[in-house]
Amino acid sequence: MKKILLTSALVLSTMSFAQIDFSSTRFGITAGGNYSGVKNAHNPSGKRFTVQGGVLALIPVGRENQFFIQPELVYFGAGETGKNKDSKGVDGYDAVYANNYLSLPISFKGYFSEAESEFFGLVGPRFNFLLSQNVKNVPISRPYYDPNFAGGVADNPKLNGKASKFNFGVGIGVGYSYKRQLELTARYDFGLSNTYPGLNYEPKGSNKSKSEQVLSLSLSYIFE
């Protein structure tokens, strides 16, 4: 909760002290691919390829055509699989732990100059609201990876593989804009909250936070 408040305060402070021109807001659409994983959660643990897509707004900050606030609302696939390259043939290698979100990233975006076609960087928080969790082929030895597991291992009813309904993180990215309309963005989002709190109780598991991480590449079109 403290991290949420700190991140929100940072965003609000930026908006309060900067000259934001909402009347000149432009809107766009965005789509891309995600390469995601979760630290300290499953065994075996591998990456998942999935997609994202949605809409964005580009809100000018200041009089120069260089700094912006960019909120987005996107369908955002994340989670992981069991496909660790060192675990082929191991129970759980074919597992899929798919988390699908309605995601709200809010980025501070700066172009490197006022030129029409230019590189840019962005940074800001991301807030994820779970739409669905689809789990397949869980390891026989770890049935509690299933979100519907009723508990009982080591006499602990709190043990289960349910993903949190809400999680958040911080993202940083770089990209290139062609005439401020067609933009390619590479971004890394690092989770700051616990994606699978029920797995903290796994016997002989890790009680470290299950941090969801996503590397993405997206293409956006911003309307005039």
PDB file of C-alpha atoms in Angstrom:
ATOM      1  CA  MET A   1       0.000   0.000   0.000  1.00  0.00           C
ATOM      2  CA  LYS A   2       2.841   2.427   0.815  1.00  0.00           C
ATOM      3  CA  LYS A   3       4.334   1.793  -2.623  1.00  0.00           C
ATOM      4  CA  ILE A   4       0.983   2.542  -4.288  1.00  0.00           C
ATOM      5  CA  LEU A   5       0.645   5.808  -2.369  1.00  0.00           C
ATOM      6  CA  LEU A   6       4.218   6.837  -3.157  1.00  0.00           C
ATOM      7  CA  THR A   7       3.793   6.146  -6.865  1.00  0.00           C
ATOM      8  CA  SER A   8       0.430   7.939  -6.983  1.00  0.00           C
ATOM      9  CA  ALA A   9       1.849  10.934  -5.115  1.00  0.00           C
ATOM     10  CA  LEU A  10       4.707  11.159  -7.624  1.00  0.00           C
ATOM     11  CA  VAL A  11       2.292  11.175 -10.558  1.00  0.00           C
ATOM     12  CA  LEU A  12      -0.008  13.728  -8.920  1.00  0.00           C
ATOM     13  CA  SER A  13       2.914  15.986  -8.018  1.00  0.00           C
ATOM     14  CA  THR A  14       4.121  15.949 -11.603  1.00  0.00           C
ATOM     15  CA  MET A  15       0.640  16.864 -12.824  1.00  0.00           C
ATOM     16  CA  SER A  16       0.204  19.602 -10.204  1.00  0.00           C
ATOM     17  CA  PHE A  17       3.422  21.482 -10.915  1.00  0.00           C
ATOM     18  CA  ALA A  18       3.570  21.018 -14.675  1.00  0.00           C
ATOM     19  CA  GLN A  19       1.583  22.907 -17.252  1.00  0.00           C
ATOM     20  CA  ILE A  20      -0.692  20.243 -18.689  1.00  0.00           C
ATOM     21  CA  ASP A  21      -2.748  21.046 -21.786  1.00  0.00           C
ATOM     22  CA  PHE A  22      -5.694  18.640 -21.749  1.00  0.00           C
ATOM     23  CA  SER A  23      -7.314  20.486 -24.659  1.00  0.00           C
ATOM     24  CA  SER A  24      -4.526  19.313 -26.976  1.00  0.00           C
ATOM     25  CA  THR A  25      -4.795  15.638 -25.984  1.00  0.00           C
ATOM     26  CA  ARG A  26      -4.394  13.174 -28.837  1.00  0.00           C
ATOM     27  CA  PHE A  27      -5.638   9.599 -28.813  1.00  0.00           C
ATOM     28  CA  GLY A  28      -4.329   6.408 -30.325  1.00  0.00           C
ATOM     29  CA  ILE A  29      -4.425   2.635 -30.513  1.00  0.00           C
ATOM     30  CA  THR A  30      -1.680   0.219 -29.526  1.00  0.00           C
ATOM     31  CA  ALA A  31      -0.913  -3.497 -29.880  1.00  0.00           C
ATOM     32  CA  GLY A  32       2.067  -5.733 -29.325  1.00  0.00           C
ATOM     33  CA  GLY A  33       3.646  -8.847 -27.879  1.00  0.00           C
ATOM     34  CA  ASN A  34       4.672  -9.702 -24.309  1.00  0.00           C
ATOM     35  CA  TYR A  35       7.390 -11.981 -22.936  1.00  0.00           C
ATOM     36  CA  SER A  36       6.591 -12.579 -19.272  1.00  0.00           C
ATOM     37  CA  GLY A  37       7.694 -14.526 -16.218  1.00  0.00           C
ATOM     38  CA  VAL A  38       7.214 -14.642 -12.453  1.00  0.00           C
ATOM     39  CA  LYS A  39      10.044 -14.812  -9.916  1.00  0.00           C
ATOM     40  CA  ASN A  40       9.897 -17.269  -6.983  1.00  0.00           C
ATOM     41  CA  ALA A  41       6.507 -18.758  -7.926  1.00  0.00           C
ATOM     42  CA  HIS A  42       6.501 -22.083  -9.808  1.00  0.00           C
ATOM     43  CA  ASN A  43       8.835 -25.010 -10.324  1.00  0.00           C
ATOM     44  CA  PRO A  44       9.715 -25.537 -13.115  1.00  0.00           C
ATOM     45  CA  SER A  45       9.409 -21.916 -14.225  1.00  0.00           C
ATOM     46  CA  GLY A  46       9.650 -20.611 -17.778  1.00  0.00           C
ATOM     47  CA  LYS A  47       8.554 -17.673 -19.899  1.00  0.00           C
ATOM     48  CA  ARG A  48       5.217 -17.069 -21.592  1.00  0.00           C
ATOM     49  CA  PHE A  49       4.624 -15.341 -24.952  1.00  0.00           C
ATOM     50  CA  THR A  50       1.335 -13.450 -25.185  1.00  0.00           C
ATOM     51  CA  VAL A  51      -0.211 -10.204 -26.453  1.00  0.00           C
ATOM     52  CA  GLN A  52      -1.459  -6.787 -25.450  1.00  0.00           C
ATOM     53  CA  GLY A  53      -3.753  -4.279 -27.139  1.00  0.00           C
ATOM     54  CA  GLY A  54      -5.824  -1.214 -26.335  1.00  0.00           C
ATOM     55  CA  VAL A  55      -6.001   2.571 -26.460  1.00  0.00           C
ATOM     56  CA  LEU A  56      -3.843   5.465 -25.266  1.00  0.00           C
ATOM     57  CA  ALA A  57      -3.940   9.215 -24.754  1.00  0.00           C
ATOM     58  CA  LEU A  58      -1.054  11.637 -25.275  1.00  0.00           C
ATOM     59  CA  ILE A  59      -1.391  14.698 -23.016  1.00  0.00           C
ATOM     60  CA  PRO A  60       1.089  17.584 -23.553  1.00  0.00           C
ATOM     61  CA  VAL A  61       3.120  18.884 -20.621  1.00  0.00           C
ATOM     62  CA  GLY A  62       4.510  22.395 -21.125  1.00  0.00           C
ATOM     63  CA  ARG A  63       4.575  24.479 -24.280  1.00  0.00           C
ATOM     64  CA  GLU A  64       7.325  22.535 -26.028  1.00  0.00           C
ATOM     65  CA  ASN A  65       6.267  19.616 -28.176  1.00  0.00           C
ATOM     66  CA  GLN A  66       8.527  17.326 -26.171  1.00  0.00           C
ATOM     67  CA  PHE A  67       7.045  16.132 -22.859  1.00  0.00           C
ATOM     68  CA  PHE A  68       3.788  14.250 -22.294  1.00  0.00           C
ATOM     69  CA  ILE A  69       1.730  12.188 -19.897  1.00  0.00           C
ATOM     70  CA  GLN A  70       0.640   8.949 -21.605  1.00  0.00           C
ATOM     71  CA  PRO A  71      -2.105   6.911 -19.900  1.00  0.00           C
ATOM     72  CA  GLU A  72      -3.185   3.674 -21.575  1.00  0.00           C
ATOM     73  CA  LEU A  73      -5.980   1.167 -21.111  1.00  0.00           C
ATOM     74  CA  VAL A  74      -5.029  -2.241 -22.522  1.00  0.00           C
ATOM     75  CA  TYR A  75      -5.703  -5.945 -22.426  1.00  0.00           C
ATOM     76  CA  PHE A  76      -2.414  -7.257 -21.056  1.00  0.00           C
ATOM     77  CA  GLY A  77      -1.329 -10.899 -21.055  1.00  0.00           C
ATOM     78  CA  ALA A  78       1.257 -12.067 -18.519  1.00  0.00           C
ATOM     79  CA  GLY A  79       2.071 -15.016 -16.234  1.00  0.00           C
ATOM     80  CA  GLU A  80       4.435 -17.826 -17.174  1.00  0.00           C
ATOM     81  CA  THR A  81       4.817 -21.470 -18.222  1.00  0.00           C
ATOM     82  CA  GLY A  82       6.862 -24.407 -16.973  1.00  0.00           C
ATOM     83  CA  LYS A  83       9.123 -24.458 -20.036  1.00  0.00           C
ATOM     84  CA  ASN A  84      12.497 -24.042 -18.393  1.00  0.00           C
ATOM     85  CA  LYS A  85      15.156 -25.212 -20.870  1.00  0.00           C
ATOM     86  CA  ASP A  86      16.785 -27.326 -18.146  1.00  0.00           C
ATOM     87  CA  SER A  87      13.526 -29.091 -17.219  1.00  0.00           C
ATOM     88  CA  LYS A  88      12.479 -30.893 -20.401  1.00  0.00           C
ATOM     89  CA  GLY A  89      10.611 -34.069 -19.548  1.00  0.00           C
ATOM     90  CA  VAL A  90      10.132 -32.986 -15.928  1.00  0.00           C
ATOM     91  CA  ASP A  91       6.661 -33.041 -14.349  1.00  0.00           C
ATOM     92  CA  GLY A  92       5.220 -29.558 -14.891  1.00  0.00           C
ATOM     93  CA  TYR A  93       7.248 -28.645 -17.977  1.00  0.00           C
ATOM     94  CA  ASP A  94       4.036 -28.338 -20.035  1.00  0.00           C
ATOM     95  CA  ALA A  95       2.256 -26.236 -17.412  1.00  0.00           C
ATOM     96  CA  VAL A  96       0.747 -22.862 -18.324  1.00  0.00           C
ATOM     97  CA  TYR A  97       0.015 -20.186 -15.712  1.00  0.00           C
ATOM     98  CA  ALA A  98      -1.778 -17.527 -17.743  1.00  0.00           C
ATOM     99  CA  ASN A  99      -2.784 -14.232 -16.121  1.00  0.00           C
ATOM    100  CA  ASN A 100      -4.777 -11.807 -18.254  1.00  0.00           C
ATOM    101  CA  TYR A 101      -5.330  -8.243 -17.097  1.00  0.00           C
ATOM    102  CA  LEU A 102      -7.082  -4.988 -17.795  1.00  0.00           C
ATOM    103  CA  SER A 103      -4.016  -2.809 -17.388  1.00  0.00           C
ATOM    104  CA  LEU A 104      -3.579   0.924 -16.757  1.00  0.00           C
ATOM    105  CA  PRO A 105      -0.015   2.173 -17.279  1.00  0.00           C
ATOM    106  CA  ILE A 106       0.547   5.906 -16.697  1.00  0.00           C
ATOM    107  CA  SER A 107       3.843   7.052 -18.188  1.00  0.00           C
ATOM    108  CA  PHE A 108       5.811  10.269 -18.232  1.00  0.00           C
ATOM    109  CA  LYS A 109       7.099  10.434 -21.801  1.00  0.00           C
ATOM    110  CA  GLY A 110       9.879  12.596 -23.190  1.00  0.00           C
ATOM    111  CA  TYR A 111      11.056  12.887 -26.776  1.00  0.00           C
ATOM    112  CA  PHE A 112      14.775  13.540 -27.157  1.00  0.00           C
ATOM    113  CA  SER A 113      14.049  16.697 -29.181  1.00  0.00           C
ATOM    114  CA  GLU A 114      11.110  18.567 -30.718  1.00  0.00           C
ATOM    115  CA  ALA A 115      11.742  16.971 -34.114  1.00  0.00           C
ATOM    116  CA  GLU A 116       8.794  15.259 -35.802  1.00  0.00           C
ATOM    117  CA  SER A 117      10.589  11.916 -36.043  1.00  0.00           C
ATOM    118  CA  GLU A 118      12.575  11.205 -32.896  1.00  0.00           C
ATOM    119  CA  PHE A 119      13.498   8.702 -30.179  1.00  0.00           C
ATOM    120  CA  PHE A 120      11.763   8.897 -26.816  1.00  0.00           C
ATOM    121  CA  GLY A 121      11.877   7.447 -23.321  1.00  0.00           C
ATOM    122  CA  LEU A 122       9.103   6.773 -20.852  1.00  0.00           C
ATOM    123  CA  VAL A 123       8.718   5.736 -17.223  1.00  0.00           C
ATOM    124  CA  GLY A 124       5.809   5.284 -14.839  1.00  0.00           C
ATOM    125  CA  PRO A 125       3.594   2.949 -12.810  1.00  0.00           C
ATOM    126  CA  ARG A 126       1.384   0.183 -14.162  1.00  0.00           C
ATOM    127  CA  PHE A 127      -1.804  -0.995 -12.416  1.00  0.00           C
ATOM    128  CA  ASN A 128      -3.169  -4.434 -13.378  1.00  0.00           C
ATOM    129  CA  PHE A 129      -6.699  -5.723 -12.693  1.00  0.00           C
ATOM    130  CA  LEU A 130      -7.073  -9.484 -13.199  1.00  0.00           C
ATOM    131  CA  LEU A 131      -9.623 -10.465 -15.861  1.00  0.00           C
ATOM    132  CA  SER A 132      -8.929 -14.188 -15.934  1.00  0.00           C
ATOM    133  CA  GLN A 133      -6.503 -16.823 -14.720  1.00  0.00           C
ATOM    134  CA  ASN A 134      -6.086 -19.968 -16.835  1.00  0.00           C
ATOM    135  CA  VAL A 135      -3.910 -22.774 -15.500  1.00  0.00           C
ATOM    136  CA  LYS A 136      -3.166 -26.027 -17.355  1.00  0.00           C
ATOM    137  CA  ASN A 137      -1.084 -29.142 -16.733  1.00  0.00           C
ATOM    138  CA  VAL A 138       0.025 -28.381 -13.177  1.00  0.00           C
ATOM    139  CA  PRO A 139       2.713 -30.716 -11.770  1.00  0.00           C
ATOM    140  CA  ILE A 140       1.221 -33.821 -10.139  1.00  0.00           C
ATOM    141  CA  SER A 141       3.473 -33.239  -7.138  1.00  0.00           C
ATOM    142  CA  ARG A 142       2.253 -29.650  -6.744  1.00  0.00           C
ATOM    143  CA  PRO A 143      -1.552 -29.642  -7.144  1.00  0.00           C
ATOM    144  CA  TYR A 144      -1.748 -26.414  -5.157  1.00  0.00           C
ATOM    145  CA  TYR A 145      -0.500 -24.504  -8.220  1.00  0.00           C
ATOM    146  CA  ASP A 146      -4.112 -24.822  -9.395  1.00  0.00           C
ATOM    147  CA  PRO A 147      -6.118 -21.714  -8.361  1.00  0.00           C
ATOM    148  CA  ASN A 148      -9.036 -24.000  -7.440  1.00  0.00           C
ATOM    149  CA  PHE A 149      -6.971 -26.063  -5.016  1.00  0.00           C
ATOM    150  CA  ALA A 150      -8.856 -26.312  -1.717  1.00  0.00           C
ATOM    151  CA  GLY A 151      -5.814 -26.416   0.568  1.00  0.00           C
ATOM    152  CA  GLY A 152      -4.739 -29.058   3.015  1.00  0.00           C
ATOM    153  CA  VAL A 153      -1.062 -29.519   2.171  1.00  0.00           C
ATOM    154  CA  ALA A 154       0.969 -29.306   5.367  1.00  0.00           C
ATOM    155  CA  ASP A 155      -2.334 -28.573   7.116  1.00  0.00           C
ATOM    156  CA  ASN A 156      -2.365 -25.090   5.618  1.00  0.00           C
ATOM    157  CA  PRO A 157      -5.705 -24.064   4.023  1.00  0.00           C
ATOM    158  CA  LYS A 158      -4.174 -20.794   2.796  1.00  0.00           C
ATOM    159  CA  LEU A 159      -1.979 -22.602   0.287  1.00  0.00           C
ATOM    160  CA  ASN A 160      -3.197 -22.118  -3.316  1.00  0.00           C
ATOM    161  CA  GLY A 161      -2.149 -20.831  -6.720  1.00  0.00           C
ATOM    162  CA  LYS A 162      -4.667 -18.005  -7.044  1.00  0.00           C
ATOM    163  CA  ALA A 163      -3.332 -14.849  -8.675  1.00  0.00           C
ATOM    164  CA  SER A 164      -4.018 -11.526  -6.957  1.00  0.00           C
ATOM    165  CA  LYS A 165      -6.998  -9.610  -8.297  1.00  0.00           C
ATOM    166  CA  PHE A 166      -4.810  -6.510  -8.415  1.00  0.00           C
ATOM    167  CA  ASN A 167      -1.093  -5.940  -8.787  1.00  0.00           C
ATOM    168  CA  PHE A 168       1.164  -3.064  -9.694  1.00  0.00           C
ATOM    169  CA  GLY A 169       4.662  -2.331 -10.886  1.00  0.00           C
ATOM    170  CA  VAL A 170       6.932   0.195 -12.544  1.00  0.00           C
ATOM    171  CA  GLY A 171       7.806   0.288 -16.223  1.00  0.00           C
ATOM    172  CA  ILE A 172      10.613   1.896 -18.185  1.00  0.00           C
ATOM    173  CA  GLY A 173      10.907   1.985 -21.940  1.00  0.00           C
ATOM    174  CA  VAL A 174      12.413   3.495 -25.085  1.00  0.00           C
ATOM    175  CA  GLY A 175      11.043   3.895 -28.558  1.00  0.00           C
ATOM    176  CA  TYR A 176      11.048   5.670 -31.879  1.00  0.00           C
ATOM    177  CA  SER A 177       8.324   7.911 -33.274  1.00  0.00           C
ATOM    178  CA  TYR A 178       7.778   8.442 -37.000  1.00  0.00           C
ATOM    179  CA  LYS A 179       6.243  11.899 -37.463  1.00  0.00           C
ATOM    180  CA  ARG A 180       4.639  11.661 -34.015  1.00  0.00           C
ATOM    181  CA  GLN A 181       2.067   9.206 -35.359  1.00  0.00           C
ATOM    182  CA  LEU A 182       3.545   5.734 -35.777  1.00  0.00           C
ATOM    183  CA  GLU A 183       5.567   4.645 -32.740  1.00  0.00           C
ATOM    184  CA  LEU A 184       7.511   1.507 -31.806  1.00  0.00           C
ATOM    185  CA  THR A 185       8.128   0.985 -28.069  1.00  0.00           C
ATOM    186  CA  ALA A 186      10.207  -1.538 -26.126  1.00  0.00           C
ATOM    187  CA  ARG A 187       9.314  -1.630 -22.427  1.00  0.00           C
ATOM    188  CA  TYR A 188      10.226  -3.549 -19.284  1.00  0.00           C
ATOM    189  CA  ASP A 189       7.674  -3.747 -16.455  1.00  0.00           C
ATOM    190  CA  PHE A 190       8.850  -4.939 -13.048  1.00  0.00           C
ATOM    191  CA  GLY A 191       6.176  -6.043 -10.558  1.00  0.00           C
ATOM    192  CA  LEU A 192       6.316  -4.582  -7.063  1.00  0.00           C
ATOM    193  CA  SER A 193       3.465  -6.601  -5.541  1.00  0.00           C
ATOM    194  CA  ASN A 194       2.958 -10.298  -4.790  1.00  0.00           C
ATOM    195  CA  THR A 195       1.258 -11.997  -7.735  1.00  0.00           C
ATOM    196  CA  TYR A 196       0.662 -15.319  -5.909  1.00  0.00           C
ATOM    197  CA  PRO A 197       0.367 -14.655  -2.155  1.00  0.00           C
ATOM    198  CA  GLY A 198      -1.020 -18.155  -1.519  1.00  0.00           C
ATOM    199  CA  LEU A 199       2.239 -19.733  -2.716  1.00  0.00           C
ATOM    200  CA  ASN A 200       4.126 -18.118   0.160  1.00  0.00           C
ATOM    201  CA  TYR A 201       2.901 -21.129   2.145  1.00  0.00           C
ATOM    202  CA  GLU A 202       4.333 -23.738  -0.233  1.00  0.00           C
ATOM    203  CA  PRO A 203       6.219 -26.479   1.648  1.00  0.00           C
ATOM    204  CA  LYS A 204       9.946 -26.066   0.971  1.00  0.00           C
ATOM    205  CA  GLY A 205       9.059 -23.134  -1.321  1.00  0.00           C
ATOM    206  CA  SER A 206      10.127 -19.520  -1.184  1.00  0.00           C
ATOM    207  CA  ASN A 207       8.350 -16.927   0.925  1.00  0.00           C
ATOM    208  CA  LYS A 208       9.801 -14.165  -1.244  1.00  0.00           C
ATOM    209  CA  SER A 209       7.347 -12.017  -3.196  1.00  0.00           C
ATOM    210  CA  LYS A 210       6.208 -13.569  -6.469  1.00  0.00           C
ATOM    211  CA  SER A 211       7.166 -10.685  -8.759  1.00  0.00           C
ATOM    212  CA  GLU A 212       5.640 -10.621 -12.264  1.00  0.00           C
ATOM    213  CA  GLN A 213       7.907  -9.205 -14.964  1.00  0.00           C
ATOM    214  CA  VAL A 214       7.084  -8.391 -18.565  1.00  0.00           C
ATOM    215  CA  LEU A 215       9.258  -7.401 -21.517  1.00  0.00           C
ATOM    216  CA  SER A 216       7.092  -6.041 -24.335  1.00  0.00           C
ATOM    217  CA  LEU A 217       7.319  -4.654 -27.845  1.00  0.00           C
ATOM    218  CA  SER A 218       4.370  -2.616 -29.102  1.00  0.00           C
ATOM    219  CA  LEU A 219       3.335  -0.571 -32.127  1.00  0.00           C
ATOM    220  CA  SER A 220       1.076   2.457 -31.658  1.00  0.00           C
ATOM    221  CA  TYR A 221      -0.771   4.762 -34.032  1.00  0.00           C
ATOM    222  CA  ILE A 222      -1.654   8.211 -32.692  1.00  0.00           C
ATOM    223  CA  PHE A 223      -4.414  10.125 -34.458  1.00  0.00           C
ATOM    224  CA  GLU A 224      -4.109  13.820 -35.349  1.00  0.00           C
TER     225      GLU A 224
END
